[in-house]
PDB file of C-alpha atoms and ligand atoms in Angstrom:
ATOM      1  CA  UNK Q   1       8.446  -8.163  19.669  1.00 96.00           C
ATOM      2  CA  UNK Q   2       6.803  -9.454  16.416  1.00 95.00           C
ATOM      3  CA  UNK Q   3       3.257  -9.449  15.315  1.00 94.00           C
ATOM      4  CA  UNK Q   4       1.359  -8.576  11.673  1.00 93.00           C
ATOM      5  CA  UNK Q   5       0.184  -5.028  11.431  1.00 88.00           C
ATOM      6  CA  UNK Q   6      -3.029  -4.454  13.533  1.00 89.00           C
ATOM      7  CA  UNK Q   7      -1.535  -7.054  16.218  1.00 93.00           C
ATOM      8  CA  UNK Q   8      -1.353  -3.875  18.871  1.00 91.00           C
ATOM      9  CA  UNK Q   9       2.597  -4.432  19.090  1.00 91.00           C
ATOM     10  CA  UNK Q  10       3.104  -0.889  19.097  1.00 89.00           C
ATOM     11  CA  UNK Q  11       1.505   0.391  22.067  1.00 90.00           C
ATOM     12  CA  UNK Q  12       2.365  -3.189  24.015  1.00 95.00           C
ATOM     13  CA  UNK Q  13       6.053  -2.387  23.023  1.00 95.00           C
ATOM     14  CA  UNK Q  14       5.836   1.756  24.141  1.00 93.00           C
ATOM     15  CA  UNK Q  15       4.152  -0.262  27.464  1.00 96.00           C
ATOM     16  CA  UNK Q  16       7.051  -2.709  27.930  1.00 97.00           C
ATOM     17  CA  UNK Q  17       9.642   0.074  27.419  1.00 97.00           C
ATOM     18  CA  UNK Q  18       7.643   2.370  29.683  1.00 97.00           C
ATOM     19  CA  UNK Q  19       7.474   0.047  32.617  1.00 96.00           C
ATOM     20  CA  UNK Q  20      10.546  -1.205  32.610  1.00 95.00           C
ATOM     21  CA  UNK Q  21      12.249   1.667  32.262  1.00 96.00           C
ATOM     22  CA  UNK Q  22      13.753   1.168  29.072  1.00 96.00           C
ATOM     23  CA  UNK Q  23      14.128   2.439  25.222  1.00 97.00           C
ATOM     24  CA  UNK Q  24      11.350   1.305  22.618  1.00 96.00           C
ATOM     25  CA  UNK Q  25      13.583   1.143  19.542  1.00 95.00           C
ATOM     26  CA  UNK Q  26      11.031   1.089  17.151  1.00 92.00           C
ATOM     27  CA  UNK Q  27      12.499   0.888  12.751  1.00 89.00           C
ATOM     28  CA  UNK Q  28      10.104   3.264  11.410  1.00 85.00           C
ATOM     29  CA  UNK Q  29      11.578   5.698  14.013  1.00 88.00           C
ATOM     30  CA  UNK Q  30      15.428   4.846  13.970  1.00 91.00           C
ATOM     31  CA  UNK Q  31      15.450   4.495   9.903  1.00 89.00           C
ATOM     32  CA  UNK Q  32      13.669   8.189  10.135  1.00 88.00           C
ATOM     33  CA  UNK Q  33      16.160   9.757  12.615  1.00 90.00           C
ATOM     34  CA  UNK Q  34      19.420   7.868  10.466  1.00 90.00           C
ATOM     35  CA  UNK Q  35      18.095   9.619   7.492  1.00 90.00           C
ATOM     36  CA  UNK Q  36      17.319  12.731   9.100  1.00 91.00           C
ATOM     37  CA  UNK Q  37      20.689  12.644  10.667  1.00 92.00           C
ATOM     38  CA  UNK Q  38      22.365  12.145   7.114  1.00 91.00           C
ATOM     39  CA  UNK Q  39      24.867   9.383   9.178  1.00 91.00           C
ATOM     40  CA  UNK Q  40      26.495   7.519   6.214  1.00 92.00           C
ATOM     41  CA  UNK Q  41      23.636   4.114   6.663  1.00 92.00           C
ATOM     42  CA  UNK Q  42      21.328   6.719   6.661  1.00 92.00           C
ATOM     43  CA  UNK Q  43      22.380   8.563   3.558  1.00 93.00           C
ATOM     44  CA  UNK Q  44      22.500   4.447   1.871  1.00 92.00           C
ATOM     45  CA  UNK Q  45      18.998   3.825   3.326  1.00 91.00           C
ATOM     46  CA  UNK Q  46      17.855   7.002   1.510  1.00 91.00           C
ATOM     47  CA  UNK Q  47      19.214   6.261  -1.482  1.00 91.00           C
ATOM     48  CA  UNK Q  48      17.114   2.792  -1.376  1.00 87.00           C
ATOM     49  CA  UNK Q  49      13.931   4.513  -0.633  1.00 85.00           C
ATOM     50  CA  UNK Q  50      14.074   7.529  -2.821  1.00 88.00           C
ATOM     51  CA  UNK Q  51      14.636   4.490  -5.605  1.00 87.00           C
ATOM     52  CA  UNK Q  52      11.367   2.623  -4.126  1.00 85.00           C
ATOM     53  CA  UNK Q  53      13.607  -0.441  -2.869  1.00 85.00           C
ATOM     54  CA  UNK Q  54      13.704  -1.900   0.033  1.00 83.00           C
ATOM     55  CA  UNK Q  55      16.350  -0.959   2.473  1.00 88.00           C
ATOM     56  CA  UNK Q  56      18.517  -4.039   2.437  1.00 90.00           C
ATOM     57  CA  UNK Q  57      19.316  -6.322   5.266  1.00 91.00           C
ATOM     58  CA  UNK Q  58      23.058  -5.173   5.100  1.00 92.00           C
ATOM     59  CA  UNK Q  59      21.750  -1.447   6.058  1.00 92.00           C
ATOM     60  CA  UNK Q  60      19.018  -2.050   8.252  1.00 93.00           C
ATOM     61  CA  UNK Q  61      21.578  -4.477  10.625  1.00 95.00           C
ATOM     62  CA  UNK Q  62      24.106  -1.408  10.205  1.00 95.00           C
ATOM     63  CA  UNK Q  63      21.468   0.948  11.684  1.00 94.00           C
ATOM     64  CA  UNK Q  64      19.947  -1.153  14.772  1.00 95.00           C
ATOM     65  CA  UNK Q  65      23.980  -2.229  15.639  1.00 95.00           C
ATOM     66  CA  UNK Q  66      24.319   1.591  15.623  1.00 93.00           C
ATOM     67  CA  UNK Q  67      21.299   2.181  17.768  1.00 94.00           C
ATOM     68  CA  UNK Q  68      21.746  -0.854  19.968  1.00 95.00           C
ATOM     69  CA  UNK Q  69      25.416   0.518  21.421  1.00 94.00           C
ATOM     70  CA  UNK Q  70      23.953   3.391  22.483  1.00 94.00           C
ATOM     71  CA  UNK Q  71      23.854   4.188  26.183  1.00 96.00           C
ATOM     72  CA  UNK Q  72      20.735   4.243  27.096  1.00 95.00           C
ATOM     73  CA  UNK Q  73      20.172   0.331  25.533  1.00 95.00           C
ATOM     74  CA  UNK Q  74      23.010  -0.613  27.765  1.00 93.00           C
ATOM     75  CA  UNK Q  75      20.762  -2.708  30.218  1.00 92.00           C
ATOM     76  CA  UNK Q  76      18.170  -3.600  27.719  1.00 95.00           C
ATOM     77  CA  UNK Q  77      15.498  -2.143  24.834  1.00 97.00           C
ATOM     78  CA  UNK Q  78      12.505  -3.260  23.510  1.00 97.00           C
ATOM     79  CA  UNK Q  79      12.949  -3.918  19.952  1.00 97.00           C
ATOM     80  CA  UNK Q  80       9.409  -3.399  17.821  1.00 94.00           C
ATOM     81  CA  UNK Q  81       9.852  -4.334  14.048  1.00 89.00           C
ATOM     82  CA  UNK Q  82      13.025  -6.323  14.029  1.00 93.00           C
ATOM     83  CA  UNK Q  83      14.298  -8.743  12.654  1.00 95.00           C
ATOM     84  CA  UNK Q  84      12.198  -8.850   9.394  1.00 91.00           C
ATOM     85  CA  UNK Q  85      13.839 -11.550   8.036  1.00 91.00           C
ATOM     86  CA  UNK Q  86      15.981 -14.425   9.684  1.00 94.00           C
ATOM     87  CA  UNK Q  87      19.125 -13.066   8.188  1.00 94.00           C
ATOM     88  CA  UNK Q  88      18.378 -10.145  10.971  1.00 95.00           C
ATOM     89  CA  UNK Q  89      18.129 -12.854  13.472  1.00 96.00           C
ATOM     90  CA  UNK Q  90      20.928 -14.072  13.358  1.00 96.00           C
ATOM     91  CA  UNK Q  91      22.840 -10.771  13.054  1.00 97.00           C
ATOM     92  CA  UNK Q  92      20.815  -9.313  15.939  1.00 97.00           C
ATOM     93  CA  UNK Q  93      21.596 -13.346  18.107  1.00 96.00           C
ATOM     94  CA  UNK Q  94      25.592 -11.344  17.767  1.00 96.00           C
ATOM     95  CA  UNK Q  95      24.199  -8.731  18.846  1.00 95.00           C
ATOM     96  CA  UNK Q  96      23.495  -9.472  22.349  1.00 94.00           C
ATOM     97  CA  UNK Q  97      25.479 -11.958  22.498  1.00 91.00           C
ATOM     98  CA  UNK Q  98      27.046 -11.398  25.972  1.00 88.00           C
ATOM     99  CA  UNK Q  99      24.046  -8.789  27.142  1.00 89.00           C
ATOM    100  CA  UNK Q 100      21.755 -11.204  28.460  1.00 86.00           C
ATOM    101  CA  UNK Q 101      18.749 -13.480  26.941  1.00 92.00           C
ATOM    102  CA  UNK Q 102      17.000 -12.106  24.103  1.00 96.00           C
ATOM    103  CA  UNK Q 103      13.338 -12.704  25.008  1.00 96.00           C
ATOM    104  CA  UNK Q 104      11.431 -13.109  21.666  1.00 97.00           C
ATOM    105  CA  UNK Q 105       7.072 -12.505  21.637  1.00 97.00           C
ATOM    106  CA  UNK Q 106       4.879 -13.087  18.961  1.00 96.00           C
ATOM    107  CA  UNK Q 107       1.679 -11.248  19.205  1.00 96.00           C
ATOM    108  CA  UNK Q 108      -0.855 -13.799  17.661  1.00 96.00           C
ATOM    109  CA  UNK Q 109      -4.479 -12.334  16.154  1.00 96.00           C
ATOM    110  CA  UNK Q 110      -6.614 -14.001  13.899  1.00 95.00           C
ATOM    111  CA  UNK Q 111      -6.727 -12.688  10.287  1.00 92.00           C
ATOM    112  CA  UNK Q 112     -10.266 -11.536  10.624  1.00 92.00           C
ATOM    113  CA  UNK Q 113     -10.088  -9.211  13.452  1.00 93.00           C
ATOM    114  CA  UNK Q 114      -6.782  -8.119  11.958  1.00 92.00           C
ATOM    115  CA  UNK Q 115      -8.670  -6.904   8.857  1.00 90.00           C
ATOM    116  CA  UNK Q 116     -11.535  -5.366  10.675  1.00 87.00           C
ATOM    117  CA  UNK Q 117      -8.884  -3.231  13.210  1.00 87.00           C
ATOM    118  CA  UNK Q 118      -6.978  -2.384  10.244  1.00 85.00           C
ATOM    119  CA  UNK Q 119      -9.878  -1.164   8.525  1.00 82.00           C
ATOM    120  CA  UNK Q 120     -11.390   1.319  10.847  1.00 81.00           C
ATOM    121  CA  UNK Q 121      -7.651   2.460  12.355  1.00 81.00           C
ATOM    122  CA  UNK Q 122      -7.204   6.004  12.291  1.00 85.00           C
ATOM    123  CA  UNK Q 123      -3.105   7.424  11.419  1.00 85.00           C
ATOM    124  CA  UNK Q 124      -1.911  10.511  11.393  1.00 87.00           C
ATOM    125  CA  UNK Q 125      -1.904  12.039   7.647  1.00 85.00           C
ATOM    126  CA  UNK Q 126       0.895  13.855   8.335  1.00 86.00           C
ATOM    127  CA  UNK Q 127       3.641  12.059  10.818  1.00 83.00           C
ATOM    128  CA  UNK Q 128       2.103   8.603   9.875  1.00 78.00           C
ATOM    129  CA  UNK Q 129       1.659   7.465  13.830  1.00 80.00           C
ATOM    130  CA  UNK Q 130      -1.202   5.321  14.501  1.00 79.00           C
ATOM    131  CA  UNK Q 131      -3.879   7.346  16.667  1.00 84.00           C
ATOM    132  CA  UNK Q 132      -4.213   6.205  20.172  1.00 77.00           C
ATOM    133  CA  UNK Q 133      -8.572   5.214  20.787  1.00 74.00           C
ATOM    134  CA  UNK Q 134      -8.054   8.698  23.170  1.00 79.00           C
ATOM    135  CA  UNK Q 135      -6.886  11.176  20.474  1.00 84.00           C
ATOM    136  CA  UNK Q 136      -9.723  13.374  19.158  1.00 83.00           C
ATOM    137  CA  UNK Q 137      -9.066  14.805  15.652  1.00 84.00           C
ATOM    138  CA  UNK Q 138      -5.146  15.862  16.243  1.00 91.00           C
ATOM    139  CA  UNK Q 139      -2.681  14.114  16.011  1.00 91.00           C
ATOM    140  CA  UNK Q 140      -0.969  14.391  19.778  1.00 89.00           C
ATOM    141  CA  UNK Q 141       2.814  13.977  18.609  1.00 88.00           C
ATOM    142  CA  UNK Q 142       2.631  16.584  15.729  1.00 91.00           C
ATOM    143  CA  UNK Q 143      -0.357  18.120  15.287  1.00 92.00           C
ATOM    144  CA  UNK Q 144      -1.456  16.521  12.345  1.00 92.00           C
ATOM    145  CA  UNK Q 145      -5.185  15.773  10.982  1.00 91.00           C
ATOM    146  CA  UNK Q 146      -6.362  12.047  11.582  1.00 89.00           C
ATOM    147  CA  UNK Q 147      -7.453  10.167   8.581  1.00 85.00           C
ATOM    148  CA  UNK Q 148      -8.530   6.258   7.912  1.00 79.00           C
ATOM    149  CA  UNK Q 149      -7.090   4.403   5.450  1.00 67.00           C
ATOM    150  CA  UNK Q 150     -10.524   4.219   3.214  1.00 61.00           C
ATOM    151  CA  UNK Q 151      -8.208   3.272   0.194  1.00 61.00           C
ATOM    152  CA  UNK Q 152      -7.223   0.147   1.685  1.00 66.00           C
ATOM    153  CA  UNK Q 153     -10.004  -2.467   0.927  1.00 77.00           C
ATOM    154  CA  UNK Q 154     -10.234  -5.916   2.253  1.00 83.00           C
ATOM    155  CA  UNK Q 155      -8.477  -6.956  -0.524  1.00 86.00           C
ATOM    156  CA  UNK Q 156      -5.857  -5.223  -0.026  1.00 84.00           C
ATOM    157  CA  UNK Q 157      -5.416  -5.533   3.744  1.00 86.00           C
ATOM    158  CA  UNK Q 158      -5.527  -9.332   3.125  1.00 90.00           C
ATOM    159  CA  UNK Q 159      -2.626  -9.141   0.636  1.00 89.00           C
ATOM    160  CA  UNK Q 160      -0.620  -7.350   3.032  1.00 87.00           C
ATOM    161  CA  UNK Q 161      -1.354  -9.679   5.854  1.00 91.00           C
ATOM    162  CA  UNK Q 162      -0.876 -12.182   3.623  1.00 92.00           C
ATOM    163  CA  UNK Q 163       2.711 -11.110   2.810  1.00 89.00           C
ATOM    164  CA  UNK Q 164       3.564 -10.609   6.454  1.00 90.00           C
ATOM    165  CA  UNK Q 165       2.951 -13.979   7.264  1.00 91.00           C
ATOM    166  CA  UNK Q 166       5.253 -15.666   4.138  1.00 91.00           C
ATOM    167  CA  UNK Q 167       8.132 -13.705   5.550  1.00 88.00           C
ATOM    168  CA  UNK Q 168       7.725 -14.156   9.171  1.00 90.00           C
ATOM    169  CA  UNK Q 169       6.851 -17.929   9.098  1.00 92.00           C
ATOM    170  CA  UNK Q 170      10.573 -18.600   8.359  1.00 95.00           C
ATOM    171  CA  UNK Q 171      11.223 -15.830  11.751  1.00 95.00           C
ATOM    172  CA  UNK Q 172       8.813 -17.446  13.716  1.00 95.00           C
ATOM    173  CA  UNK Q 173      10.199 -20.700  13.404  1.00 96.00           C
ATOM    174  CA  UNK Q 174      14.027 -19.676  13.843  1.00 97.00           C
ATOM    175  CA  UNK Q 175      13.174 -18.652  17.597  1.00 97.00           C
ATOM    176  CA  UNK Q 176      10.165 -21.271  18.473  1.00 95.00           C
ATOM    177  CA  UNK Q 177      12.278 -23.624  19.743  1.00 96.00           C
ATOM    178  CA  UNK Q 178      13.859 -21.329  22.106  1.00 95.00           C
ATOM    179  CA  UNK Q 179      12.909 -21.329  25.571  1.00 94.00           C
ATOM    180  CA  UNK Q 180      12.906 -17.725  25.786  1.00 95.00           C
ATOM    181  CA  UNK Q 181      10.027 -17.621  22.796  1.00 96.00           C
ATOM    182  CA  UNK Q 182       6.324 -16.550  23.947  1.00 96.00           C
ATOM    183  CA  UNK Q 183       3.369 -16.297  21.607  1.00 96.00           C
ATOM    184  CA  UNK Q 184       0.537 -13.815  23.232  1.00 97.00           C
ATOM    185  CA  UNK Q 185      -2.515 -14.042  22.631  1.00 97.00           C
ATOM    186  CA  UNK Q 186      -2.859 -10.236  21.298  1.00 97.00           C
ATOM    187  CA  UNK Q 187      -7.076 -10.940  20.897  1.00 97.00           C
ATOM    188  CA  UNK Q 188      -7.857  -9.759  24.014  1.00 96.00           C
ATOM    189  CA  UNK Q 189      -8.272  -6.086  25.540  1.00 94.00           C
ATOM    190  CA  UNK Q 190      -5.079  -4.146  25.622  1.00 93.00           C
ATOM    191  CA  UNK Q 191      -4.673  -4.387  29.095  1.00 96.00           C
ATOM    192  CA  UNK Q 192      -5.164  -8.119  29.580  1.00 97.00           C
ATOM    193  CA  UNK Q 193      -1.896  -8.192  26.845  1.00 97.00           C
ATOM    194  CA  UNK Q 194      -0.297  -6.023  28.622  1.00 97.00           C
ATOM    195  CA  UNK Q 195      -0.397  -8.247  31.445  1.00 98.00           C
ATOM    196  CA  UNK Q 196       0.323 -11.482  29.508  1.00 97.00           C
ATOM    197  CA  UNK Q 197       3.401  -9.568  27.754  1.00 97.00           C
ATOM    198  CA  UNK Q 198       4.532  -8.229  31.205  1.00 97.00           C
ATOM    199  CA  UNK Q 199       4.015 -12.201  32.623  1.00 97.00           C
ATOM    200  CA  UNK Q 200       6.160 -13.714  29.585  1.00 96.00           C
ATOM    201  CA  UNK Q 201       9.157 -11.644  29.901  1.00 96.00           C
ATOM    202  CA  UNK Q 202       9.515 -12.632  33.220  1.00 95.00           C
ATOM    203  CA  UNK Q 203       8.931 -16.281  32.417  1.00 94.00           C
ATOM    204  CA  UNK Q 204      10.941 -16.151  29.141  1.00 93.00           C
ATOM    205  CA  UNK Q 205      13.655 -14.068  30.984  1.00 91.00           C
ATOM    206  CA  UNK Q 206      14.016 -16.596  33.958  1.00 92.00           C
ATOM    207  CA  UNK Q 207      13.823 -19.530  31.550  1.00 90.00           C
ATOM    208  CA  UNK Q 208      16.796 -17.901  29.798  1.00 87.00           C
ATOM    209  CA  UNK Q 209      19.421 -17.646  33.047  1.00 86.00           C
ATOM    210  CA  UNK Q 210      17.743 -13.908  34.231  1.00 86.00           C
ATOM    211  CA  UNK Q 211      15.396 -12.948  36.734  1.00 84.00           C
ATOM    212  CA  UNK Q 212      13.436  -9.517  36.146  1.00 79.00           C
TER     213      UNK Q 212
HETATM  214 ZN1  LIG O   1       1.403  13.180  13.527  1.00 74.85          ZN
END
């Protein structure tokens, strides 16, 4: 699933995963638990962030493969924040290779209402998870107080959007052309993409050889 920050691809990914009963394999999370876990990618990945790089493409391949042949991913996974970059495509397109059709979404919102969700979103100052519209002042994975991101003016939000969209362009165009490629409209209420995601796997799925 790909989409700019603010595009709601989190919670539409934790949906898709719920409902169809399989793992949300979210970066953030598997890059946390590889470090955590001291696994040797994870030690390298470390090493790259304590130094304020980027992990590399090389590592971050090394740690979804990893993740990926797990059991539970065995009939499928929900994959939210890869590929970055369309060197990751084409590792992840060997990947699955054999597993089935890789169904690729792009959750489209316009740059304006992108800034103005981003703006008044509320994380979790001490996990970093974005707070669900429900959650009062806690933080219901750990606890944690809720802040807003005051610090990040438009300015700043528009750089980083701005950024997204020079690296993904090249992404967005590697799997266009593929009939298993949706773009969602993600300006809508959460629910109505929830049903438009839910309606595109099973058209992108049957287009590629599968029916859901
Ligand atoms: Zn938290």
């Amino acid at each position: 699933m790909l989409g700019p920050p603010g595009a709601g691809k989190g919670t539409q990914a934790e949906r898709l995963a719920q409902t169809r009963g399989l793992p949300r394999i979210s970066t953030g999370d598997i890059l946390r638990e590889a470090v955590q876990e001291g696994t040797p990618l994870g030690a390298v990945a470390k090493a790259n962030m304590d130094a304020g790089r980027l992990v590399s493409d090389d590592v971050m391949i090394g740690i979804v493969q990893d993740r990926l042949d797990r059991d539970d991913a065995r009939c499928g996974f929900v994959l939210d924040g890869f590929p970055r970059t369309v060197e990751q495509a084409s590792a992840l397109d060997r990947m699955v290779d054999g597993r089935g059709p890789l169904v690729v979404l792009d959750v489209v919102v316009p740059e304006d209402v992108l800034v103005r969700r981003l703006a008044t979103r509320r994380i979790c100052g001490k996990c970093g998870a974005n707070a669900a519209v429900q959650w009062k002042n806690k933080c219901e994975k750990c606890g944690g107080r809720l802040v807003t991101r005051v610090d990040d003016g438009d300015d700043i939000l528009r750089e980083r959007l701005k950024v997204y969209q020079r690296q993904s362009q090249p992404l967005v165009e590697y799997y266009s052309v593929r009939n298993t490629f949706r773009s969602i409209d993600g300006n809508q209420p959460a629910d109505v993409v929830t049903a438009a995601v839910d309606a595109a796997v099973n058209a992108a799925a049957s287009a590629g050889g599968v029916t859901l």
